[in-house]
PDB file of N, CA, C and O in Angstrom:
ATOM      1  N   MET L   1     149.489 105.546 -33.359  1.00 64.00           N
ATOM      2  CA  MET L   1     148.223 104.870 -33.524  1.00 64.00           C
ATOM      3  C   MET L   1     147.995 104.630 -35.013  1.00 64.00           C
ATOM      4  O   MET L   1     148.210 105.514 -35.831  1.00 64.00           O
ATOM      5  N   LYS L   2     147.567 103.440 -35.366  1.00 73.00           N
ATOM      6  CA  LYS L   2     147.312 103.091 -36.760  1.00 73.00           C
ATOM      7  C   LYS L   2     145.883 103.468 -37.138  1.00 73.00           C
ATOM      8  O   LYS L   2     144.985 103.437 -36.311  1.00 73.00           O
ATOM      9  N   ASN L   3     145.693 103.809 -38.405  1.00 78.00           N
ATOM     10  CA  ASN L   3     144.334 104.081 -38.851  1.00 78.00           C
ATOM     11  C   ASN L   3     143.673 102.789 -39.334  1.00 78.00           C
ATOM     12  O   ASN L   3     144.321 101.746 -39.458  1.00 78.00           O
ATOM     13  N   PHE L   4     142.390 102.871 -39.608  1.00 77.00           N
ATOM     14  CA  PHE L   4     141.629 101.672 -39.961  1.00 77.00           C
ATOM     15  C   PHE L   4     142.155 101.015 -41.233  1.00 77.00           C
ATOM     16  O   PHE L   4     142.230  99.791 -41.315  1.00 77.00           O
ATOM     17  N   GLU L   5     142.513 101.810 -42.215  1.00 81.00           N
ATOM     18  CA  GLU L   5     142.991 101.243 -43.477  1.00 81.00           C
ATOM     19  C   GLU L   5     144.255 100.413 -43.273  1.00 81.00           C
ATOM     20  O   GLU L   5     144.405  99.348 -43.869  1.00 81.00           O
ATOM     21  N   GLU L   6     145.168 100.897 -42.408  1.00 83.00           N
ATOM     22  CA  GLU L   6     146.392 100.150 -42.120  1.00 83.00           C
ATOM     23  C   GLU L   6     146.082  98.832 -41.406  1.00 83.00           C
ATOM     24  O   GLU L   6     146.652  97.793 -41.730  1.00 83.00           O
ATOM     25  N   LEU L   7     145.189  98.889 -40.424  1.00 82.00           N
ATOM     26  CA  LEU L   7     144.805  97.671 -39.705  1.00 82.00           C
ATOM     27  C   LEU L   7     144.110  96.674 -40.620  1.00 82.00           C
ATOM     28  O   LEU L   7     144.351  95.469 -40.543  1.00 82.00           O
ATOM     29  N   ASN L   8     143.241  97.171 -41.492  1.00 81.00           N
ATOM     30  CA  ASN L   8     142.457  96.306 -42.360  1.00 81.00           C
ATOM     31  C   ASN L   8     143.321  95.597 -43.404  1.00 81.00           C
ATOM     32  O   ASN L   8     142.935  94.560 -43.931  1.00 81.00           O
ATOM     33  N   LYS L   9     144.500  96.118 -43.701  1.00 85.00           N
ATOM     34  CA  LYS L   9     145.416  95.458 -44.632  1.00 85.00           C
ATOM     35  C   LYS L   9     146.075  94.240 -43.991  1.00 85.00           C
ATOM     36  O   LYS L   9     146.390  93.272 -44.666  1.00 85.00           O
ATOM     37  N   LYS L  10     146.292  94.299 -42.659  1.00 85.00           N
ATOM     38  CA  LYS L  10     147.019  93.243 -41.959  1.00 85.00           C
ATOM     39  C   LYS L  10     146.106  92.184 -41.344  1.00 85.00           C
ATOM     40  O   LYS L  10     146.515  91.050 -41.150  1.00 85.00           O
ATOM     41  N   GLU L  11     144.879  92.562 -41.005  1.00 86.00           N
ATOM     42  CA  GLU L  11     143.962  91.649 -40.339  1.00 86.00           C
ATOM     43  C   GLU L  11     142.605  91.688 -41.030  1.00 86.00           C
ATOM     44  O   GLU L  11     142.261  92.669 -41.668  1.00 86.00           O
ATOM     45  N   VAL L  12     141.824  90.635 -40.879  1.00 86.00           N
ATOM     46  CA  VAL L  12     140.497  90.568 -41.483  1.00 86.00           C
ATOM     47  C   VAL L  12     139.463  91.008 -40.458  1.00 86.00           C
ATOM     48  O   VAL L  12     139.356  90.426 -39.387  1.00 86.00           O
ATOM     49  N   PHE L  13     138.727  92.072 -40.788  1.00 90.00           N
ATOM     50  CA  PHE L  13     137.671  92.570 -39.923  1.00 90.00           C
ATOM     51  C   PHE L  13     136.318  92.286 -40.551  1.00 90.00           C
ATOM     52  O   PHE L  13     136.136  92.454 -41.749  1.00 90.00           O
ATOM     53  N   ASN L  14     135.372  91.853 -39.738  1.00 92.00           N
ATOM     54  CA  ASN L  14     134.021  91.532 -40.196  1.00 92.00           C
ATOM     55  C   ASN L  14     133.076  92.656 -39.789  1.00 92.00           C
ATOM     56  O   ASN L  14     133.037  93.046 -38.625  1.00 92.00           O
ATOM     57  N   ARG L  15     132.299  93.156 -40.740  1.00 93.00           N
ATOM     58  CA  ARG L  15     131.350  94.228 -40.452  1.00 93.00           C
ATOM     59  C   ARG L  15     130.240  93.688 -39.552  1.00 93.00           C
ATOM     60  O   ARG L  15     129.645  92.655 -39.829  1.00 93.00           O
ATOM     61  N   MET L  16     130.004  94.396 -38.451  1.00 92.00           N
ATOM     62  CA  MET L  16     128.964  93.993 -37.508  1.00 92.00           C
ATOM     63  C   MET L  16     127.725  94.882 -37.623  1.00 92.00           C
ATOM     64  O   MET L  16     126.605  94.389 -37.604  1.00 92.00           O
ATOM     65  N   LEU L  17     127.937  96.206 -37.696  1.00 91.00           N
ATOM     66  CA  LEU L  17     126.832  97.150 -37.636  1.00 91.00           C
ATOM     67  C   LEU L  17     127.227  98.452 -38.311  1.00 91.00           C
ATOM     68  O   LEU L  17     128.319  98.970 -38.070  1.00 91.00           O
ATOM     69  N   SER L  18     126.339  98.980 -39.127  1.00 88.00           N
ATOM     70  CA  SER L  18     126.558 100.287 -39.744  1.00 88.00           C
ATOM     71  C   SER L  18     125.535 101.267 -39.200  1.00 88.00           C
ATOM     72  O   SER L  18     124.376 100.913 -39.004  1.00 88.00           O
ATOM     73  N   SER L  19     125.973 102.490 -38.935  1.00 83.00           N
ATOM     74  CA  SER L  19     125.056 103.532 -38.481  1.00 83.00           C
ATOM     75  C   SER L  19     125.626 104.884 -38.870  1.00 83.00           C
ATOM     76  O   SER L  19     126.742 104.982 -39.365  1.00 83.00           O
ATOM     77  N   GLU L  20     124.855 105.935 -38.596  1.00 80.00           N
ATOM     78  CA  GLU L  20     125.338 107.282 -38.898  1.00 80.00           C
ATOM     79  C   GLU L  20     126.529 107.667 -38.027  1.00 80.00           C
ATOM     80  O   GLU L  20     127.249 108.615 -38.314  1.00 80.00           O
ATOM     81  N   PHE L  21     126.751 106.925 -36.950  1.00 77.00           N
ATOM     82  CA  PHE L  21     127.850 107.216 -36.034  1.00 77.00           C
ATOM     83  C   PHE L  21     129.096 106.386 -36.323  1.00 77.00           C
ATOM     84  O   PHE L  21     130.045 106.410 -35.568  1.00 77.00           O
ATOM     85  N   GLY L  22     129.095 105.644 -37.394  1.00 83.00           N
ATOM     86  CA  GLY L  22     130.249 104.842 -37.771  1.00 83.00           C
ATOM     87  C   GLY L  22     129.870 103.386 -37.967  1.00 83.00           C
ATOM     88  O   GLY L  22     128.748 102.981 -37.745  1.00 83.00           O
ATOM     89  N   THR L  23     130.835 102.598 -38.380  1.00 89.00           N
ATOM     90  CA  THR L  23     130.629 101.181 -38.629  1.00 89.00           C
ATOM     91  C   THR L  23     131.435 100.385 -37.617  1.00 89.00           C
ATOM     92  O   THR L  23     132.608 100.677 -37.389  1.00 89.00           O
ATOM     93  N   LEU L  24     130.796  99.382 -37.010  1.00 91.00           N
ATOM     94  CA  LEU L  24     131.484  98.505 -36.070  1.00 91.00           C
ATOM     95  C   LEU L  24     132.002  97.282 -36.806  1.00 91.00           C
ATOM     96  O   LEU L  24     131.274  96.657 -37.580  1.00 91.00           O
ATOM     97  N   TYR L  25     133.256  96.949 -36.542  1.00 92.00           N
ATOM     98  CA  TYR L  25     133.882  95.772 -37.110  1.00 92.00           C
ATOM     99  C   TYR L  25     134.414  94.913 -35.967  1.00 92.00           C
ATOM    100  O   TYR L  25     134.810  95.434 -34.924  1.00 92.00           O
ATOM    101  N   SER L  26     134.439  93.604 -36.191  1.00 93.00           N
ATOM    102  CA  SER L  26     135.028  92.701 -35.202  1.00 93.00           C
ATOM    103  C   SER L  26     136.159  91.918 -35.842  1.00 93.00           C
ATOM    104  O   SER L  26     136.217  91.764 -37.061  1.00 93.00           O
ATOM    105  N   HIS L  27     137.055  91.439 -35.000  1.00 91.00           N
ATOM    106  CA  HIS L  27     138.163  90.597 -35.435  1.00 91.00           C
ATOM    107  C   HIS L  27     138.120  89.332 -34.595  1.00 91.00           C
ATOM    108  O   HIS L  27     137.922  89.394 -33.384  1.00 91.00           O
ATOM    109  N   LEU L  28     138.289  88.194 -35.220  1.00 91.00           N
ATOM    110  CA  LEU L  28     138.242  86.913 -34.514  1.00 91.00           C
ATOM    111  C   LEU L  28     139.649  86.406 -34.233  1.00 91.00           C
ATOM    112  O   LEU L  28     140.539  86.531 -35.067  1.00 91.00           O
ATOM    113  N   ASP L  29     139.820  85.803 -33.053  1.00 90.00           N
ATOM    114  CA  ASP L  29     141.110  85.182 -32.739  1.00 90.00           C
ATOM    115  C   ASP L  29     141.172  83.804 -33.391  1.00 90.00           C
ATOM    116  O   ASP L  29     140.270  83.411 -34.131  1.00 90.00           O
ATOM    117  N   THR L  30     142.215  83.064 -33.123  1.00 90.00           N
ATOM    118  CA  THR L  30     142.414  81.759 -33.774  1.00 90.00           C
ATOM    119  C   THR L  30     141.373  80.726 -33.370  1.00 90.00           C
ATOM    120  O   THR L  30     141.171  79.745 -34.075  1.00 90.00           O
ATOM    121  N   GLN L  31     140.680  80.956 -32.249  1.00 94.00           N
ATOM    122  CA  GLN L  31     139.640  80.026 -31.797  1.00 94.00           C
ATOM    123  C   GLN L  31     138.245  80.453 -32.236  1.00 94.00           C
ATOM    124  O   GLN L  31     137.265  79.804 -31.906  1.00 94.00           O
ATOM    125  N   GLY L  32     138.149  81.551 -32.977  1.00 90.00           N
ATOM    126  CA  GLY L  32     136.855  82.014 -33.465  1.00 90.00           C
ATOM    127  C   GLY L  32     136.121  82.938 -32.511  1.00 90.00           C
ATOM    128  O   GLY L  32     134.952  83.248 -32.723  1.00 90.00           O
ATOM    129  N   ASN L  33     136.792  83.399 -31.458  1.00 93.00           N
ATOM    130  CA  ASN L  33     136.189  84.332 -30.507  1.00 93.00           C
ATOM    131  C   ASN L  33     136.535  85.764 -30.905  1.00 93.00           C
ATOM    132  O   ASN L  33     137.624  86.033 -31.406  1.00 93.00           O
ATOM    133  N   ILE L  34     135.620  86.679 -30.633  1.00 92.00           N
ATOM    134  CA  ILE L  34     135.889  88.084 -30.921  1.00 92.00           C
ATOM    135  C   ILE L  34     136.944  88.586 -29.946  1.00 92.00           C
ATOM    136  O   ILE L  34     136.774  88.499 -28.737  1.00 92.00           O
ATOM    137  N   ASP L  35     138.055  89.078 -30.475  1.00 91.00           N
ATOM    138  CA  ASP L  35     139.101  89.620 -29.600  1.00 91.00           C
ATOM    139  C   ASP L  35     139.280  91.127 -29.771  1.00 91.00           C
ATOM    140  O   ASP L  35     139.919  91.769 -28.957  1.00 91.00           O
ATOM    141  N   LYS L  36     138.705  91.706 -30.841  1.00 89.00           N
ATOM    142  CA  LYS L  36     138.780  93.149 -31.056  1.00 89.00           C
ATOM    143  C   LYS L  36     137.462  93.635 -31.642  1.00 89.00           C
ATOM    144  O   LYS L  36     136.869  92.963 -32.474  1.00 89.00           O
ATOM    145  N   VAL L  37     137.047  94.802 -31.199  1.00 90.00           N
ATOM    146  CA  VAL L  37     135.914  95.498 -31.805  1.00 90.00           C
ATOM    147  C   VAL L  37     136.391  96.903 -32.120  1.00 90.00           C
ATOM    148  O   VAL L  37     136.946  97.583 -31.265  1.00 90.00           O
ATOM    149  N   ILE L  38     136.195  97.315 -33.367  1.00 86.00           N
ATOM    150  CA  ILE L  38     136.686  98.613 -33.826  1.00 86.00           C
ATOM    151  C   ILE L  38     135.528  99.392 -34.427  1.00 86.00           C
ATOM    152  O   ILE L  38     134.741  98.855 -35.200  1.00 86.00           O
ATOM    153  N   ARG L  39     135.430 100.668 -34.049  1.00 83.00           N
ATOM    154  CA  ARG L  39     134.451 101.560 -34.679  1.00 83.00           C
ATOM    155  C   ARG L  39     135.202 102.428 -35.684  1.00 83.00           C
ATOM    156  O   ARG L  39     136.103 103.182 -35.324  1.00 83.00           O
ATOM    157  N   PHE L  40     134.834 102.293 -36.947  1.00 84.00           N
ATOM    158  CA  PHE L  40     135.410 103.112 -38.011  1.00 84.00           C
ATOM    159  C   PHE L  40     134.501 104.322 -38.197  1.00 84.00           C
ATOM    160  O   PHE L  40     133.326 104.173 -38.507  1.00 84.00           O
ATOM    161  N   LEU L  41     135.032 105.516 -37.972  1.00 78.00           N
ATOM    162  CA  LEU L  41     134.227 106.734 -38.010  1.00 78.00           C
ATOM    163  C   LEU L  41     134.030 107.198 -39.450  1.00 78.00           C
ATOM    164  O   LEU L  41     134.667 108.136 -39.914  1.00 78.00           O
ATOM    165  N   ASP L  42     133.130 106.522 -40.144  1.00 80.00           N
ATOM    166  CA  ASP L  42     132.835 106.859 -41.532  1.00 80.00           C
ATOM    167  C   ASP L  42     131.458 107.510 -41.662  1.00 80.00           C
ATOM    168  O   ASP L  42     130.909 107.612 -42.741  1.00 80.00           O
ATOM    169  N   GLY L  43     130.902 107.971 -40.544  1.00 71.00           N
ATOM    170  CA  GLY L  43     129.584 108.595 -40.542  1.00 71.00           C
ATOM    171  C   GLY L  43     129.638 110.023 -40.046  1.00 71.00           C
ATOM    172  O   GLY L  43     130.644 110.719 -40.189  1.00 71.00           O
ATOM    173  N   ALA L  44     128.574 110.458 -39.389  1.00 71.00           N
ATOM    174  CA  ALA L  44     128.456 111.836 -38.916  1.00 71.00           C
ATOM    175  C   ALA L  44     129.286 112.114 -37.675  1.00 71.00           C
ATOM    176  O   ALA L  44     129.622 113.257 -37.396  1.00 71.00           O
ATOM    177  N   LEU L  45     129.621 111.088 -36.915  1.00 66.00           N
ATOM    178  CA  LEU L  45     130.398 111.261 -35.695  1.00 66.00           C
ATOM    179  C   LEU L  45     131.868 111.451 -36.048  1.00 66.00           C
ATOM    180  O   LEU L  45     132.450 110.674 -36.796  1.00 66.00           O
ATOM    181  N   THR L  46     132.476 112.492 -35.514  1.00 67.00           N
ATOM    182  CA  THR L  46     133.879 112.775 -35.804  1.00 67.00           C
ATOM    183  C   THR L  46     134.751 112.364 -34.627  1.00 67.00           C
ATOM    184  O   THR L  46     134.276 112.294 -33.494  1.00 67.00           O
ATOM    185  N   PRO L  47     136.023 112.109 -34.860  1.00 66.00           N
ATOM    186  CA  PRO L  47     136.921 111.706 -33.774  1.00 66.00           C
ATOM    187  C   PRO L  47     136.980 112.727 -32.634  1.00 66.00           C
ATOM    188  O   PRO L  47     137.169 112.374 -31.486  1.00 66.00           O
ATOM    189  N   GLU L  48     136.796 113.996 -32.954  1.00 69.00           N
ATOM    190  CA  GLU L  48     136.861 115.036 -31.924  1.00 69.00           C
ATOM    191  C   GLU L  48     135.729 114.902 -30.904  1.00 69.00           C
ATOM    192  O   GLU L  48     135.830 115.409 -29.794  1.00 69.00           O
ATOM    193  N   LEU L  49     134.645 114.237 -31.275  1.00 67.00           N
ATOM    194  CA  LEU L  49     133.498 114.085 -30.377  1.00 67.00           C
ATOM    195  C   LEU L  49     133.614 112.858 -29.479  1.00 67.00           C
ATOM    196  O   LEU L  49     132.788 112.653 -28.601  1.00 67.00           O
ATOM    197  N   LEU L  50     134.611 112.041 -29.692  1.00 64.00           N
ATOM    198  CA  LEU L  50     134.775 110.819 -28.907  1.00 64.00           C
ATOM    199  C   LEU L  50     135.891 110.960 -27.893  1.00 64.00           C
ATOM    200  O   LEU L  50     136.903 111.601 -28.136  1.00 64.00           O
ATOM    201  N   ARG L  51     135.703 110.312 -26.764  1.00 64.00           N
ATOM    202  CA  ARG L  51     136.792 110.164 -25.799  1.00 64.00           C
ATOM    203  C   ARG L  51     137.406 108.793 -26.066  1.00 64.00           C
ATOM    204  O   ARG L  51     136.702 107.801 -26.183  1.00 64.00           O
ATOM    205  N   VAL L  52     138.693 108.751 -26.188  1.00 59.00           N
ATOM    206  CA  VAL L  52     139.379 107.507 -26.527  1.00 59.00           C
ATOM    207  C   VAL L  52     139.758 106.770 -25.255  1.00 59.00           C
ATOM    208  O   VAL L  52     140.365 107.335 -24.354  1.00 59.00           O
ATOM    209  N   HIS L  53     139.375 105.508 -25.182  1.00 51.00           N
ATOM    210  CA  HIS L  53     139.739 104.649 -24.062  1.00 51.00           C
ATOM    211  C   HIS L  53     140.425 103.426 -24.643  1.00 51.00           C
ATOM    212  O   HIS L  53     139.948 102.835 -25.593  1.00 51.00           O
ATOM    213  N   SER L  54     141.520 103.047 -24.058  1.00 48.00           N
ATOM    214  CA  SER L  54     142.248 101.900 -24.563  1.00 48.00           C
ATOM    215  C   SER L  54     142.764 101.079 -23.392  1.00 48.00           C
ATOM    216  O   SER L  54     143.295 101.619 -22.432  1.00 48.00           O
ATOM    217  N   ILE L  55     142.570  99.776 -23.480  1.00 46.00           N
ATOM    218  CA  ILE L  55     143.121  98.856 -22.486  1.00 46.00           C
ATOM    219  C   ILE L  55     144.187  98.050 -23.189  1.00 46.00           C
ATOM    220  O   ILE L  55     143.921  97.375 -24.177  1.00 46.00           O
ATOM    221  N   ILE L  56     145.389  98.140 -22.702  1.00 38.00           N
ATOM    222  CA  ILE L  56     146.500  97.434 -23.336  1.00 38.00           C
ATOM    223  C   ILE L  56     146.959  96.310 -22.438  1.00 38.00           C
ATOM    224  O   ILE L  56     147.111  96.443 -21.271  1.00 38.00           O
TER     225      ILE L  56
END
């Protein structure tokens, strides 16, 4: 699994929302639609408190 810094070097993420539980970023596809939403845990919420769900 890649961390946010690695992903942010390869793709452009737009900040959507900042909160104490992390910052939400979105990524747009070639047609301008949101194809990814990422929560960067830079706040009080730690990864240990989250359940990870992924659809591949």
